[in-house]
Amino acid sequence: MGADGLVLDAEAWAEVLTGLYGPVSTRVDPGEGFRAAVRVRELGAVRVSAVRCPPVEVRAAAGPCDEGAARHHLALVLGGELVLDQAGRTARAGRGDLVLFDTARPFRLRPTAPWNAVVTAHLEPSPPTPSSSPLPPPPPGGPGRLLARELPGREGLAALVAGFLAGLARDATPYRPCEELRLGMVVTDLVGALRDQGLGEEEPEPPVLLPRIQAYVLRHLGDGGLTPDRVAAAHHISTRYLHLLFQRQGLTVAAWIKAQRLERCRRDLADPQLRRQPVYAIGARWGFPNAADFSRAFRTAYGITPTCFREGEGRGEPAMRVRSLPRNSARSANDSHATPQQTQRQEGAR
């Protein structure tokens, strides 16, 4: 692949792309003579292509798939810009960025700069050869969340993948078949690891995920070991992304959990049927195993100690510092949001 590669006109270019991606249609600028340089290396079950081309549009086209065409493609932009439309999203990948797409779905691929350099790993040929290493199936949810999303290749695993692909694009070493097979397996493993890591960073469905997480928290409020790390792990996302979801609502994860626990404590303290239960037991039930910590947190939130609240003291309106849930948050249908003063009035009416 270290050679200059084949220089193709528009017709030959379309034929090469069909071999790599399956049936596609291409559109080039008719006002200028089209020339593109393409180098392709076979690495066992994996193909790696290096392309230099002017602006062009490539679309999925109806028709029988080439048996040698791959399904999953990870493209690294070495120069110019690559715009990908797929799965209802648009990704604009610049120099050093990676982007994943799946040719089993409709797509539109557009190198947009005057000259663009892109190296692509084409994986999962159908059918695979006996010695191949096809890309393994992703975790539940599939790779759809990563399609048409820029993956910056400047740090961590993405940087390792980008560096390896860039090295393959420059490499002209005539490897033996067994060495090519091993290189292909390395590419497959790296792309699979990057995909799986990315699946843990992405949001399955933005309007659904946060309420689902909050519902999970409400079901486990009494567990003193409920932490942001545990909540994130239960939903197969990173803790960083969990914090980001709450930050979008003006909340923090720990504060929201604490607020829900205090609200359940307040509700139980106001319940006449639970009068025989000690205050500390109610706190422990909702994730406050230390009585002093519970009393301090309750007073900070409501302006009154839990014992005084239960006894009906503090007739002045307490300071409600507990943050209310956003409208799209998951709430229990039986949640009460009355102030302690309102609760005391209700008890007096009884």
CSV table of C-alpha atoms in Angstrom, one decimal:
chain,number,residue,atom,x,y,z
A,1,MET,CA,0.0,0.0,0.0
A,2,GLY,CA,3.0,2.3,0.2
A,3,ALA,CA,3.0,2.7,-3.6
A,4,ASP,CA,1.1,5.5,-5.2
A,5,GLY,CA,-1.8,3.1,-6.1
A,6,LEU,CA,-4.0,3.0,-9.1
A,7,VAL,CA,-5.1,6.3,-10.7
A,8,LEU,CA,-8.7,5.9,-11.7
A,9,ASP,CA,-11.3,7.8,-13.8
A,10,ALA,CA,-14.9,8.2,-12.6
A,11,GLU,CA,-16.0,4.9,-14.1
A,12,ALA,CA,-13.2,2.8,-12.7
A,13,TRP,CA,-13.6,4.6,-9.4
A,14,ALA,CA,-17.2,3.5,-9.1
A,15,GLU,CA,-16.2,-0.1,-9.9
A,16,VAL,CA,-13.6,-0.2,-7.1
A,17,LEU,CA,-16.1,1.3,-4.6
A,18,THR,CA,-18.7,-1.3,-5.5
A,19,GLY,CA,-16.1,-4.0,-4.7
A,20,LEU,CA,-15.4,-2.4,-1.3
A,21,TYR,CA,-18.9,-1.2,-0.2
A,22,GLY,CA,-21.3,-3.2,-2.3
A,23,PRO,CA,-23.7,-1.5,-4.8
A,24,VAL,CA,-23.1,2.3,-4.8
A,25,SER,CA,-23.8,5.2,-7.1
A,26,THR,CA,-21.3,8.0,-7.4
A,27,ARG,CA,-21.6,11.6,-8.5
A,28,VAL,CA,-18.6,13.7,-9.5
A,29,ASP,CA,-18.1,17.2,-10.8
A,30,PRO,CA,-18.7,17.0,-14.5
A,31,GLY,CA,-16.8,20.2,-15.2
A,32,GLU,CA,-13.4,18.7,-14.4
A,33,GLY,CA,-11.6,15.6,-15.4
A,34,PHE,CA,-12.0,13.2,-12.4
A,35,ARG,CA,-8.9,11.4,-11.1
A,36,ALA,CA,-8.7,9.4,-7.8
A,37,ALA,CA,-5.8,7.3,-6.4
A,38,VAL,CA,-6.8,4.0,-4.7
A,39,ARG,CA,-4.6,1.4,-2.9
A,40,VAL,CA,-6.2,-1.7,-1.4
A,41,ARG,CA,-4.5,-4.4,0.7
A,42,GLU,CA,-6.0,-7.7,1.5
A,43,LEU,CA,-5.3,-8.8,5.1
A,44,GLY,CA,-7.0,-12.1,5.5
A,45,ALA,CA,-10.7,-11.3,6.1
A,46,VAL,CA,-10.0,-7.6,6.2
A,47,ARG,CA,-9.4,-5.1,3.5
A,48,VAL,CA,-7.7,-1.8,4.1
A,49,SER,CA,-8.0,0.9,1.4
A,50,ALA,CA,-6.2,4.2,1.1
A,51,VAL,CA,-7.9,6.8,-1.1
A,52,ARG,CA,-7.0,10.2,-2.4
A,53,CYS,CA,-9.8,11.9,-4.3
A,54,PRO,CA,-11.5,15.3,-5.1
A,55,PRO,CA,-15.0,16.1,-3.9
A,56,VAL,CA,-17.4,13.3,-4.7
A,57,GLU,CA,-20.7,11.8,-3.5
A,58,VAL,CA,-21.1,8.1,-2.9
A,59,ARG,CA,-24.6,6.7,-2.1
A,60,ALA,CA,-25.8,3.2,-1.4
A,61,ALA,CA,-27.6,1.8,-4.4
A,62,ALA,CA,-30.1,-1.0,-4.7
A,63,GLY,CA,-28.8,-4.2,-6.2
A,64,PRO,CA,-27.1,-7.5,-5.3
A,65,CYS,CA,-24.3,-7.2,-2.8
A,66,ASP,CA,-20.8,-8.2,-3.9
A,67,GLU,CA,-19.8,-11.4,-2.0
A,68,GLY,CA,-16.5,-9.8,-1.2
A,69,ALA,CA,-17.9,-6.5,0.0
A,70,ALA,CA,-17.7,-5.8,3.7
A,71,ARG,CA,-20.5,-4.5,5.9
A,72,HIS,CA,-18.8,-2.5,8.6
A,73,HIS,CA,-16.3,0.2,7.7
A,74,LEU,CA,-14.1,2.4,9.9
A,75,ALA,CA,-12.7,5.4,8.0
A,76,LEU,CA,-9.8,7.5,9.2
A,77,VAL,CA,-9.4,11.0,7.7
A,78,LEU,CA,-5.8,11.7,6.9
A,79,GLY,CA,-6.6,14.9,5.1
A,80,GLY,CA,-9.6,17.0,4.0
A,81,GLU,CA,-13.1,16.3,5.3
A,82,LEU,CA,-15.4,13.3,5.2
A,83,VAL,CA,-19.2,13.9,5.7
A,84,LEU,CA,-21.3,10.9,6.4
A,85,ASP,CA,-25.1,10.7,6.5
A,86,GLN,CA,-26.6,7.6,8.1
A,87,ALA,CA,-29.1,6.5,10.7
A,88,GLY,CA,-30.7,10.0,10.8
A,89,ARG,CA,-27.4,11.7,11.7
A,90,THR,CA,-24.6,13.6,9.9
A,91,ALA,CA,-21.0,13.2,10.9
A,92,ARG,CA,-18.3,15.7,9.8
A,93,ALA,CA,-14.9,14.0,10.3
A,94,GLY,CA,-11.8,16.1,9.9
A,95,ARG,CA,-8.1,15.3,9.9
A,96,GLY,CA,-7.4,12.7,12.6
A,97,ASP,CA,-11.1,11.7,13.1
A,98,LEU,CA,-12.6,8.3,12.7
A,99,VAL,CA,-16.1,7.5,11.6
A,100,LEU,CA,-18.0,4.2,11.5
A,101,PHE,CA,-20.7,3.2,9.0
A,102,ASP,CA,-22.7,0.1,8.0
A,103,THR,CA,-23.4,-0.5,4.3
A,104,ALA,CA,-26.3,-2.7,5.2
A,105,ARG,CA,-28.2,0.6,5.8
A,106,PRO,CA,-28.7,3.5,3.5
A,107,PHE,CA,-25.8,6.0,3.6
A,108,ARG,CA,-24.3,8.9,1.8
A,109,LEU,CA,-20.6,9.5,1.9
A,110,ARG,CA,-19.0,12.8,0.8
A,111,PRO,CA,-15.3,13.8,0.8
A,112,THR,CA,-15.8,17.6,0.5
A,113,ALA,CA,-12.3,19.2,0.4
A,114,PRO,CA,-10.5,19.9,-2.8
A,115,TRP,CA,-8.4,16.9,-2.0
A,116,ASN,CA,-9.2,14.2,0.5
A,117,ALA,CA,-7.1,11.4,1.9
A,118,VAL,CA,-9.0,8.6,3.7
A,119,VAL,CA,-7.9,5.2,4.9
A,120,THR,CA,-10.6,2.7,5.7
A,121,ALA,CA,-10.8,-0.7,7.3
A,122,HIS,CA,-13.5,-2.9,5.7
A,123,LEU,CA,-14.6,-5.7,7.9
A,124,GLU,CA,-17.0,-8.7,8.1
A,125,PRO,CA,-16.9,-10.1,4.5
A,126,SER,CA,-19.7,-12.4,3.7
A,127,PRO,CA,-19.2,-15.3,3.7
A,128,PRO,CA,-16.0,-15.3,5.8
A,129,THR,CA,-13.2,-17.7,4.9
A,130,PRO,CA,-12.3,-20.5,7.3
A,131,SER,CA,-9.2,-18.7,8.5
A,132,SER,CA,-10.8,-15.3,8.8
A,133,SER,CA,-11.5,-13.3,11.9
A,134,PRO,CA,-14.8,-11.5,11.3
A,135,LEU,CA,-15.9,-8.6,13.5
A,136,PRO,CA,-17.6,-10.2,16.5
A,137,PRO,CA,-21.2,-9.2,17.3
A,138,PRO,CA,-21.6,-6.1,19.4
A,139,PRO,CA,-23.1,-6.0,22.9
A,140,PRO,CA,-26.9,-5.6,23.1
A,141,GLY,CA,-28.1,-2.5,21.3
A,142,GLY,CA,-25.8,-3.0,18.3
A,143,PRO,CA,-23.4,-0.6,16.7
A,144,GLY,CA,-26.3,1.7,15.6
A,145,ARG,CA,-25.5,4.3,18.3
A,146,LEU,CA,-22.0,4.8,16.8
A,147,LEU,CA,-23.0,5.1,13.2
A,148,ALA,CA,-22.3,8.6,11.7
A,149,ARG,CA,-20.6,9.9,14.8
A,150,GLU,CA,-17.2,11.4,14.8
A,151,LEU,CA,-14.7,9.5,16.9
A,152,PRO,CA,-11.7,11.8,17.6
A,153,GLY,CA,-8.5,9.7,17.1
A,154,ARG,CA,-6.2,11.7,19.3
A,155,GLU,CA,-6.1,9.9,22.6
A,156,GLY,CA,-6.7,6.5,24.2
A,157,LEU,CA,-7.8,3.5,22.2
A,158,ALA,CA,-9.0,5.7,19.2
A,159,ALA,CA,-5.5,7.1,18.9
A,160,LEU,CA,-4.0,3.6,18.8
A,161,VAL,CA,-6.5,2.5,16.1
A,162,ALA,CA,-5.9,5.7,14.1
A,163,GLY,CA,-2.1,5.3,14.3
A,164,PHE,CA,-2.3,1.7,13.2
A,165,LEU,CA,-4.5,2.4,10.2
A,166,ALA,CA,-2.3,5.4,9.2
A,167,GLY,CA,0.7,3.1,9.4
A,168,LEU,CA,-0.9,0.5,7.2
A,169,ALA,CA,-1.7,3.3,4.6
A,170,ARG,CA,2.0,4.1,4.4
A,171,ASP,CA,3.3,0.6,4.5
A,172,ALA,CA,4.7,-1.0,1.4
A,173,THR,CA,6.1,-4.1,3.0
A,174,PRO,CA,5.4,-7.4,1.0
A,175,TYR,CA,4.1,-9.5,3.9
A,176,ARG,CA,3.7,-13.2,3.7
A,177,PRO,CA,0.1,-14.6,3.7
A,178,CYS,CA,0.4,-15.7,7.4
A,179,GLU,CA,1.6,-12.2,8.4
A,180,GLU,CA,-1.2,-10.6,6.4
A,181,LEU,CA,-3.7,-12.8,8.2
A,182,ARG,CA,-2.3,-11.7,11.6
A,183,LEU,CA,-2.4,-8.1,10.6
A,184,GLY,CA,-6.0,-8.5,9.6
A,185,MET,CA,-6.8,-10.0,13.0
A,186,VAL,CA,-5.2,-7.1,14.7
A,187,VAL,CA,-7.3,-4.6,12.7
A,188,THR,CA,-10.4,-6.6,13.6
A,189,ASP,CA,-9.6,-6.7,17.3
A,190,LEU,CA,-8.8,-3.0,17.4
A,191,VAL,CA,-11.9,-2.0,15.6
A,192,GLY,CA,-14.1,-4.3,17.7
A,193,ALA,CA,-12.6,-2.9,20.9
A,194,LEU,CA,-13.1,0.7,19.7
A,195,ARG,CA,-16.7,-0.1,18.8
A,196,ASP,CA,-17.4,-1.8,22.1
A,197,GLN,CA,-15.8,1.0,24.1
A,198,GLY,CA,-17.8,3.6,22.2
A,199,LEU,CA,-21.1,1.7,22.8
A,200,GLY,CA,-20.5,2.3,26.5
A,201,GLU,CA,-20.0,6.0,25.9
A,202,GLU,CA,-23.1,6.6,23.8
A,203,GLU,CA,-26.7,7.2,24.8
A,204,PRO,CA,-29.1,4.5,23.5
A,205,GLU,CA,-32.1,6.9,23.2
A,206,PRO,CA,-31.7,10.4,24.7
A,207,PRO,CA,-35.4,10.9,25.6
A,208,VAL,CA,-35.6,7.5,27.2
A,209,LEU,CA,-32.3,6.9,29.0
A,210,LEU,CA,-32.4,9.5,31.8
A,211,PRO,CA,-35.9,8.5,33.0
A,212,ARG,CA,-34.9,4.8,32.8
A,213,ILE,CA,-31.8,5.6,35.0
A,214,GLN,CA,-33.9,7.6,37.5
A,215,ALA,CA,-36.4,4.8,37.7
A,216,TYR,CA,-33.6,2.4,38.5
A,217,VAL,CA,-32.3,4.8,41.2
A,218,LEU,CA,-35.8,5.1,42.8
A,219,ARG,CA,-36.0,1.3,43.0
A,220,HIS,CA,-32.7,1.0,44.8
A,221,LEU,CA,-32.8,4.1,47.1
A,222,GLY,CA,-32.5,2.0,50.2
A,223,ASP,CA,-29.2,0.5,49.1
A,224,GLY,CA,-26.4,2.3,50.8
A,225,GLY,CA,-24.0,1.1,48.1
A,226,LEU,CA,-25.9,3.0,45.4
A,227,THR,CA,-23.2,5.1,43.7
A,228,PRO,CA,-22.8,6.9,40.4
A,229,ASP,CA,-20.4,4.2,39.3
A,230,ARG,CA,-22.8,1.4,40.1
A,231,VAL,CA,-25.7,3.2,38.3
A,232,ALA,CA,-23.6,3.8,35.2
A,233,ALA,CA,-22.4,0.1,35.2
A,234,ALA,CA,-26.0,-1.1,35.4
A,235,HIS,CA,-26.9,0.9,32.3
A,236,HIS,CA,-23.7,0.0,30.3
A,237,ILE,CA,-22.5,3.6,30.1
A,238,SER,CA,-19.5,5.4,31.6
A,239,THR,CA,-19.8,7.3,34.8
A,240,ARG,CA,-18.6,10.4,32.9
A,241,TYR,CA,-21.6,10.1,30.5
A,242,LEU,CA,-24.0,9.5,33.4
A,243,HIS,CA,-22.9,12.8,34.9
A,244,LEU,CA,-23.3,14.5,31.6
A,245,LEU,CA,-26.9,13.3,31.3
A,246,PHE,CA,-27.8,14.8,34.7
A,247,GLN,CA,-25.8,18.0,34.0
A,248,ARG,CA,-28.0,18.6,30.9
A,249,GLN,CA,-30.9,18.9,33.4
A,250,GLY,CA,-29.0,21.2,35.8
A,251,LEU,CA,-28.5,18.3,38.3
A,252,THR,CA,-25.7,16.3,39.7
A,253,VAL,CA,-26.1,12.5,40.2
A,254,ALA,CA,-25.1,12.4,43.9
A,255,ALA,CA,-27.3,15.3,44.8
A,256,TRP,CA,-30.3,13.9,42.9
A,257,ILE,CA,-30.0,10.5,44.7
A,258,LYS,CA,-29.7,12.3,48.1
A,259,ALA,CA,-32.7,14.4,47.3
A,260,GLN,CA,-34.8,11.4,46.5
A,261,ARG,CA,-33.8,9.6,49.7
A,262,LEU,CA,-34.6,12.7,51.8
A,263,GLU,CA,-38.0,13.0,50.2
A,264,ARG,CA,-38.8,9.3,51.0
A,265,CYS,CA,-37.6,10.0,54.6
A,266,ARG,CA,-39.8,13.1,54.9
A,267,ARG,CA,-42.8,11.2,53.6
A,268,ASP,CA,-42.3,8.3,56.1
A,269,LEU,CA,-41.8,10.7,59.0
A,270,ALA,CA,-45.1,12.3,58.2
A,271,ASP,CA,-46.9,9.0,58.0
A,272,PRO,CA,-48.9,8.3,61.2
A,273,GLN,CA,-48.8,4.6,60.6
A,274,LEU,CA,-45.0,4.7,61.0
A,275,ARG,CA,-44.9,6.6,64.3
A,276,ARG,CA,-43.6,3.6,66.2
A,277,GLN,CA,-40.5,3.3,64.0
A,278,PRO,CA,-37.4,5.2,65.3
A,279,VAL,CA,-36.2,8.2,63.3
A,280,TYR,CA,-32.9,6.5,62.7
A,281,ALA,CA,-34.5,3.4,61.3
A,282,ILE,CA,-36.4,5.4,58.7
A,283,GLY,CA,-33.1,7.1,57.7
A,284,ALA,CA,-31.4,3.8,57.4
A,285,ARG,CA,-34.2,2.3,55.3
A,286,TRP,CA,-33.6,5.0,52.7
A,287,GLY,CA,-29.8,4.9,52.5
A,288,PHE,CA,-28.7,6.9,55.6
A,289,PRO,CA,-27.1,4.3,57.8
A,290,ASN,CA,-25.5,6.9,60.1
A,291,ALA,CA,-28.1,8.7,62.3
A,292,ALA,CA,-26.0,11.9,62.7
A,293,ASP,CA,-25.4,12.2,58.9
A,294,PHE,CA,-29.1,11.7,58.3
A,295,SER,CA,-30.1,14.4,60.8
A,296,ARG,CA,-27.6,16.8,59.4
A,297,ALA,CA,-28.7,16.2,55.7
A,298,PHE,CA,-32.4,16.4,56.6
A,299,ARG,CA,-31.9,19.7,58.4
A,300,THR,CA,-29.8,21.2,55.6
A,301,ALA,CA,-32.5,20.3,53.1
A,302,TYR,CA,-35.6,21.2,55.0
A,303,GLY,CA,-34.5,23.6,57.8
A,304,ILE,CA,-35.6,21.3,60.6
A,305,THR,CA,-34.3,18.1,62.2
A,306,PRO,CA,-36.2,14.9,61.4
A,307,THR,CA,-37.2,14.5,65.0
A,308,CYS,CA,-38.7,18.0,65.2
A,309,PHE,CA,-40.4,17.5,61.8
A,310,ARG,CA,-42.1,14.3,63.1
A,311,GLU,CA,-43.2,16.1,66.3
A,312,GLY,CA,-44.8,18.9,64.3
A,313,GLU,CA,-42.4,21.6,65.4
A,314,GLY,CA,-41.0,24.4,63.2
A,315,ARG,CA,-44.3,26.0,62.2
A,316,GLY,CA,-42.4,28.5,59.9
A,317,GLU,CA,-42.0,27.4,56.3
A,318,PRO,CA,-38.8,25.5,56.1
A,319,ALA,CA,-36.2,26.3,53.4
A,320,MET,CA,-36.8,23.7,50.6
A,321,ARG,CA,-33.4,23.2,49.2
A,322,VAL,CA,-34.0,19.8,47.7
A,323,ARG,CA,-34.0,20.2,43.9
A,324,SER,CA,-37.2,19.3,42.2
A,325,LEU,CA,-37.1,16.7,39.5
A,326,PRO,CA,-37.2,17.9,35.9
A,327,ARG,CA,-40.5,17.3,34.1
A,328,ASN,CA,-39.1,14.4,32.1
A,329,SER,CA,-37.7,12.7,35.2
A,330,ALA,CA,-39.0,9.3,36.3
A,331,ARG,CA,-41.2,9.8,39.4
A,332,SER,CA,-43.2,7.4,41.5
A,333,ALA,CA,-46.9,8.0,41.0
A,334,ASN,CA,-47.3,8.2,44.8
A,335,ASP,CA,-44.6,10.7,45.4
A,336,SER,CA,-45.7,13.6,47.6
A,337,HIS,CA,-44.1,17.0,47.2
A,338,ALA,CA,-45.9,18.8,50.0
A,339,THR,CA,-43.8,20.9,52.3
A,340,PRO,CA,-43.4,19.8,55.9
A,341,GLN,CA,-45.8,22.6,57.0
A,342,GLN,CA,-48.4,21.4,54.6
A,343,THR,CA,-47.9,17.8,55.9
A,344,GLN,CA,-48.3,19.1,59.5
A,345,ARG,CA,-51.5,20.8,58.6
A,346,GLN,CA,-52.8,17.6,57.1
A,347,GLU,CA,-52.0,15.7,60.2
A,348,GLY,CA,-53.7,18.3,62.3
A,349,ALA,CA,-56.8,17.9,60.2
A,350,ARG,CA,-56.9,14.2,61.1
